[in-house]
PDB file of C-alpha atoms in Angstrom:
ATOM      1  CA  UNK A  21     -16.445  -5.281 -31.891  1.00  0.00           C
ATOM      2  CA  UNK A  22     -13.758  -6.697 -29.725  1.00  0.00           C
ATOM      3  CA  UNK A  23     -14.264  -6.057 -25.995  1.00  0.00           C
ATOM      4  CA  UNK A  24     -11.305  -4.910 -23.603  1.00  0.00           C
ATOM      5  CA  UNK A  25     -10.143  -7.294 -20.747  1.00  0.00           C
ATOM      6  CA  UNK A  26     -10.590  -5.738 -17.555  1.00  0.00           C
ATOM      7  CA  UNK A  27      -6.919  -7.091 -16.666  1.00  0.00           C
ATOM      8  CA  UNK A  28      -5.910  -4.475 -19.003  1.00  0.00           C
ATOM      9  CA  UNK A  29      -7.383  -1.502 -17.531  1.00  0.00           C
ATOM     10  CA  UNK A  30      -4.325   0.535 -15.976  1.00  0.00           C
ATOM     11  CA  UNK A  31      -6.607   0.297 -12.824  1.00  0.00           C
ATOM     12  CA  UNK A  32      -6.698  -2.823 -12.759  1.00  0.00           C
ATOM     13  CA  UNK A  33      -2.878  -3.646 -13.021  1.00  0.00           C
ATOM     14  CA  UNK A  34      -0.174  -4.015 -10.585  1.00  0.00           C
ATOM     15  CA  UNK A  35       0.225  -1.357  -7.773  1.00  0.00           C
ATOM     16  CA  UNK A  36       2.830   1.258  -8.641  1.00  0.00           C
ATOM     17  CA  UNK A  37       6.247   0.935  -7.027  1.00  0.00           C
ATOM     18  CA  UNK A  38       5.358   3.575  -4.080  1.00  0.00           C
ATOM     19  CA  UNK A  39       1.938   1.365  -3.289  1.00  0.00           C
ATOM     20  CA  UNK A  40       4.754  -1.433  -2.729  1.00  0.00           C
ATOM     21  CA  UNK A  41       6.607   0.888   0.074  1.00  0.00           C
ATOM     22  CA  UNK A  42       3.154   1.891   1.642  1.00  0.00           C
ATOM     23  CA  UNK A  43       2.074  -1.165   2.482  1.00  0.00           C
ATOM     24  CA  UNK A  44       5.531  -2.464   3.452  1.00  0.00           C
ATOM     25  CA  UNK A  45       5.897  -2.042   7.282  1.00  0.00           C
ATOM     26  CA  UNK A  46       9.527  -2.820   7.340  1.00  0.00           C
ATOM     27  CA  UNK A  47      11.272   0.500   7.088  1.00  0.00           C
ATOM     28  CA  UNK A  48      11.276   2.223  10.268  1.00  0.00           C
ATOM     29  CA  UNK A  49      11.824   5.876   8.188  1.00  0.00           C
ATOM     30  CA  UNK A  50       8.562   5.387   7.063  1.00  0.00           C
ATOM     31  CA  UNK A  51       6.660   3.592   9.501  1.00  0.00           C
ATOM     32  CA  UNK A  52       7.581   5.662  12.843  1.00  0.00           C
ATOM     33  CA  UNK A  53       5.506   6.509  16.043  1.00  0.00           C
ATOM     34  CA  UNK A  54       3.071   9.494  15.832  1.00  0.00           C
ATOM     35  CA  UNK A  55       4.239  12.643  17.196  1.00  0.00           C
ATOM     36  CA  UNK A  56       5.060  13.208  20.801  1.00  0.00           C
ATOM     37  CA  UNK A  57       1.388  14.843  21.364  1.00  0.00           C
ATOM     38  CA  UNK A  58      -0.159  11.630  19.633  1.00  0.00           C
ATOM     39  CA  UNK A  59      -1.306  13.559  16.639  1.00  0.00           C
ATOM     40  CA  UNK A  60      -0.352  12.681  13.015  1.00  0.00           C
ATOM     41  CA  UNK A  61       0.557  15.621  10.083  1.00  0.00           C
ATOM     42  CA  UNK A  62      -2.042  16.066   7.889  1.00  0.00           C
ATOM     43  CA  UNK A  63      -2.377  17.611   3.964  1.00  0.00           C
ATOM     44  CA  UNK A  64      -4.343  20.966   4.075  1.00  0.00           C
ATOM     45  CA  UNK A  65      -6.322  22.153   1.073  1.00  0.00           C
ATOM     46  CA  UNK A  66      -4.502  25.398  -0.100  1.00  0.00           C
ATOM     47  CA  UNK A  67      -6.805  27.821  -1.737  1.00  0.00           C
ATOM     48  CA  UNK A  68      -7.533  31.575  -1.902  1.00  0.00           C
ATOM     49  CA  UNK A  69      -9.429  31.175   1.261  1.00  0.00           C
ATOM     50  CA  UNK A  70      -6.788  29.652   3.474  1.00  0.00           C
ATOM     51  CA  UNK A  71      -3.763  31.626   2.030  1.00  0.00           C
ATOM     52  CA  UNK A  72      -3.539  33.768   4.682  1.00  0.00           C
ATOM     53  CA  UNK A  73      -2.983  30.729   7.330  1.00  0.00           C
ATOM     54  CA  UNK A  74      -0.206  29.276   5.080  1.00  0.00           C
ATOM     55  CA  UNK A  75       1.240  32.932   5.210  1.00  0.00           C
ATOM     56  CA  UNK A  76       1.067  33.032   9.158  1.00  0.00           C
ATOM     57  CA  UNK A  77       2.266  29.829   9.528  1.00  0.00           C
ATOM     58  CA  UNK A  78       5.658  29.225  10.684  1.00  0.00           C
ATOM     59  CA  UNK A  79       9.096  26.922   9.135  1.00  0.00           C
ATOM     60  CA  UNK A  80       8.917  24.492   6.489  1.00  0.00           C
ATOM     61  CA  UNK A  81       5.964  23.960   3.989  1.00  0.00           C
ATOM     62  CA  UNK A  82       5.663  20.995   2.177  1.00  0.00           C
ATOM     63  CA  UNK A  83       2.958  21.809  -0.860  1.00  0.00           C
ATOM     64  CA  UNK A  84       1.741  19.258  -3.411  1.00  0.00           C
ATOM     65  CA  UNK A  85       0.406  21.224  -6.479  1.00  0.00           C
ATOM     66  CA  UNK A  86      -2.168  18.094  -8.231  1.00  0.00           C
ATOM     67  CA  UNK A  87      -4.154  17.676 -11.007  1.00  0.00           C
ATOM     68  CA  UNK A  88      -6.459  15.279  -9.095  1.00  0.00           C
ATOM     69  CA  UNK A  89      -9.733  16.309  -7.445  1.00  0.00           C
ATOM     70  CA  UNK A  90      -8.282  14.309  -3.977  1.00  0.00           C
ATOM     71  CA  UNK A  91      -5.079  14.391  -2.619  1.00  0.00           C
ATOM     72  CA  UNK A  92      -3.422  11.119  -3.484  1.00  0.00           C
ATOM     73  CA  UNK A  93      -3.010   8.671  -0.673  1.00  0.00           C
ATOM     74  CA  UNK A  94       0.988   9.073  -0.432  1.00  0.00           C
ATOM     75  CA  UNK A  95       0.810  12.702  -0.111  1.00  0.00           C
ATOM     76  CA  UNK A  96      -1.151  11.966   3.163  1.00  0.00           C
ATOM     77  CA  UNK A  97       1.192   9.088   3.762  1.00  0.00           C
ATOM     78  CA  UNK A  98       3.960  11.521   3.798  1.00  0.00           C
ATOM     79  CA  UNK A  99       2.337  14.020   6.095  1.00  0.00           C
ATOM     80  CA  UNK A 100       1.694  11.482   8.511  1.00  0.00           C
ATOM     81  CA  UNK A 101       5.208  10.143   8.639  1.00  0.00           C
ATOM     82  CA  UNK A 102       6.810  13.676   8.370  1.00  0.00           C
ATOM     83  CA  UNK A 103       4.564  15.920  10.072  1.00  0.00           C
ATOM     84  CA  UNK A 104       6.601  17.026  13.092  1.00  0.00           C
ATOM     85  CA  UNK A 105       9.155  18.488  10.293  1.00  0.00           C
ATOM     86  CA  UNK A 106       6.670  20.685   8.561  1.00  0.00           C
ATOM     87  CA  UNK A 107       2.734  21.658   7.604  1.00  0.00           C
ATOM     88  CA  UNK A 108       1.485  20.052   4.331  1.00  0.00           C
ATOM     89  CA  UNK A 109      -0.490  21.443   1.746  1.00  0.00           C
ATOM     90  CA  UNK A 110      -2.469  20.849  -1.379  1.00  0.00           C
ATOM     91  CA  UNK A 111      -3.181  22.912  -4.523  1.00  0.00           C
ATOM     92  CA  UNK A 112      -5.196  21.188  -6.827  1.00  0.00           C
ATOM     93  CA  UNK A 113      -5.078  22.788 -10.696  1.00  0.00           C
ATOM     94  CA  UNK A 114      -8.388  24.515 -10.733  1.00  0.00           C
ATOM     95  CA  UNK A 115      -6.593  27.499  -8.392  1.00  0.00           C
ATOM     96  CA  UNK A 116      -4.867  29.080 -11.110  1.00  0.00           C
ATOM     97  CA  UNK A 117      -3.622  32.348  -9.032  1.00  0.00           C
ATOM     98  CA  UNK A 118      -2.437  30.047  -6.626  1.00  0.00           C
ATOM     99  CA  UNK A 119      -0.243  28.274  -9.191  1.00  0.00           C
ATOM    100  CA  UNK A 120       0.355  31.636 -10.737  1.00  0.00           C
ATOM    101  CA  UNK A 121       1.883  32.380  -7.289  1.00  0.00           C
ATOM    102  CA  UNK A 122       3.928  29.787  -6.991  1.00  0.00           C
ATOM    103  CA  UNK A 123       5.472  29.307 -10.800  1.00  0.00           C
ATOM    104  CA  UNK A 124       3.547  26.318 -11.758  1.00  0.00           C
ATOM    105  CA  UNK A 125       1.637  25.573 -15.091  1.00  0.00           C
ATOM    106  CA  UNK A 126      -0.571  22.501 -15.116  1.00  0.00           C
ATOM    107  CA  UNK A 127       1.439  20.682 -18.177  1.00  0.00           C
ATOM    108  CA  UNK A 128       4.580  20.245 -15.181  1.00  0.00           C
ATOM    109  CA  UNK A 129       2.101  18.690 -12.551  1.00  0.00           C
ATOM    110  CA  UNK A 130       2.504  16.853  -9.655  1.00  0.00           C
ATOM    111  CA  UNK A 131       4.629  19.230  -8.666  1.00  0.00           C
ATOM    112  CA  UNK A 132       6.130  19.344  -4.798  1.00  0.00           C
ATOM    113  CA  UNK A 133       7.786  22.436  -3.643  1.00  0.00           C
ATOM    114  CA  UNK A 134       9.027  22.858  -0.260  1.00  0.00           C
ATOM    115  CA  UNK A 135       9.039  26.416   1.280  1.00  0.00           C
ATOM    116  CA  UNK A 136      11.803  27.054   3.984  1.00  0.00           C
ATOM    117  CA  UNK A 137      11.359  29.753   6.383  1.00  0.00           C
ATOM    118  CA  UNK A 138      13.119  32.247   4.534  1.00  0.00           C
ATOM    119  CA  UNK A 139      10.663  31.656   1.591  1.00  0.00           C
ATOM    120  CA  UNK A 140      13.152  30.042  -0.778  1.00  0.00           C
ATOM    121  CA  UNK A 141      11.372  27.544  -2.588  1.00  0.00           C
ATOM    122  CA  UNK A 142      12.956  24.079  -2.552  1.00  0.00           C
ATOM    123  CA  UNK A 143      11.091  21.709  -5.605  1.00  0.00           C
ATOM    124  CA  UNK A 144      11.669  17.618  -5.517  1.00  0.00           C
ATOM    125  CA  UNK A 145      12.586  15.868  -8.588  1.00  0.00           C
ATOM    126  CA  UNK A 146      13.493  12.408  -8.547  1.00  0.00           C
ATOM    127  CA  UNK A 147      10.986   9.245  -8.751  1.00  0.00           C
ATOM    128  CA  UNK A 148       8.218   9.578  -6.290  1.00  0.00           C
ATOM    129  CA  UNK A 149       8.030   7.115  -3.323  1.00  0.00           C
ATOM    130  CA  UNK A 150       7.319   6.943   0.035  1.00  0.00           C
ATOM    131  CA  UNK A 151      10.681   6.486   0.734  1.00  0.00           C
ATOM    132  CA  UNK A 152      12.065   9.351  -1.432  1.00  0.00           C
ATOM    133  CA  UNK A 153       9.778  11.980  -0.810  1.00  0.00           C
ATOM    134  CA  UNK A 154      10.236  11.370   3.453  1.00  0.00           C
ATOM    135  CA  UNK A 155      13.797  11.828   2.801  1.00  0.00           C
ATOM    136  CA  UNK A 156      13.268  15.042   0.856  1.00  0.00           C
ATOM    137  CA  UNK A 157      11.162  16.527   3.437  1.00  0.00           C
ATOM    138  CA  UNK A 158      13.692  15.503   5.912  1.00  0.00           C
ATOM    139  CA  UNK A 159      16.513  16.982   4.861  1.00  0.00           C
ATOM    140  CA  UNK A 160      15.198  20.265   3.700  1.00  0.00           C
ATOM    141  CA  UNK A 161      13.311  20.713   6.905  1.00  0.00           C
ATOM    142  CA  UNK A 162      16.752  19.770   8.791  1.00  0.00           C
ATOM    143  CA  UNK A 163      18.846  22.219   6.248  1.00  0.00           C
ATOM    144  CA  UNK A 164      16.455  25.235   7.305  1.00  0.00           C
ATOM    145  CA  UNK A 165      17.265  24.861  10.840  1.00  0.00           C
ATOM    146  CA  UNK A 166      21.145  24.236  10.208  1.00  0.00           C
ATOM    147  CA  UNK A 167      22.721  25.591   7.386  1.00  0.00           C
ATOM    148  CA  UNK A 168      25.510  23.896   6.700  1.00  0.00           C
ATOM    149  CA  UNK A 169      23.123  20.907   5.434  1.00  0.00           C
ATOM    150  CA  UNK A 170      21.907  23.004   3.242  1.00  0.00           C
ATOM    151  CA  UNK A 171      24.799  23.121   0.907  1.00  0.00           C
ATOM    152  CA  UNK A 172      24.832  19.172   1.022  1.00  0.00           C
ATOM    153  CA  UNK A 173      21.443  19.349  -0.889  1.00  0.00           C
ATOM    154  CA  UNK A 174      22.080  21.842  -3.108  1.00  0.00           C
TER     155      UNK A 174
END
């Protein structure tokens, strides 16, 4: 019985390409000062029980809907960097209403949907990075609060 190499486990192999941009200090977008009150953003579970706080909270929602039993490391990456622009959330697949709610089935996850103000739902595809996923936030968060931008992303 041949044995696997342990070089071959996918765990084992090179970092993916967003790894590459987290640990890469270089890029100001991603690397900037905490907020003015010292504080960085941070990913909040959503589930049935805190619902009604994502309701009553105000602007732009950022919400990661995961498979994974913890919210991946460049989720909270990208709350850090972006938090003065919006809250961050979390849905992991196990709250099926909640994905009800939203329109997602678990065979189309990750799955990141922003939520302006106005509830219009906003959902990112392109390849996930650091880098790409910042920029997303930004300018949907920006586009809320001036319209005109908004037609540049759409």
């Amino acid at each position: 019985q041949a044995r696997a190499s342990p070089a071959m486990h996918p765990a084992i192999r090179a970092p993916p390409a967003w790894q590459q941009d987290f640990d890469s200090k270089t890029d100001p977008l991603l690397f900037a000062d905490p907020q003015d009150d010292g504080t960085y953003g941070v990913s909040v579970m959503l589930t049935n029980a805190t619902l009604p706080s994502f309701a009553a909270q105000h602007g732009v929602k950022a919400i990661l809907f995961t498979a994974l039993d913890e919210t991946p490391e460049i989720w909270n990456r990208v709350a850090a960097v972006n938090g003065g622009q919006c809250s961050f959330w979390s849905v992991r697949a196990s709250e099926t209403e909640l994905m009800q709610k939203f329109g997602v089935s678990r065979t189309i996850l990750p799955r990141i949907v922003v939520v302006k103000p106005d509830n219009e739902e906003v959902v990112f595809h392109g390849a996930v990075s650091l880098r790409s996923l910042s920029i997303f936030v930004q300018q949907v968060s920006s586009s809320s609060s001036n319209p005109e931008r908004a037609q540049a992303i759409a």
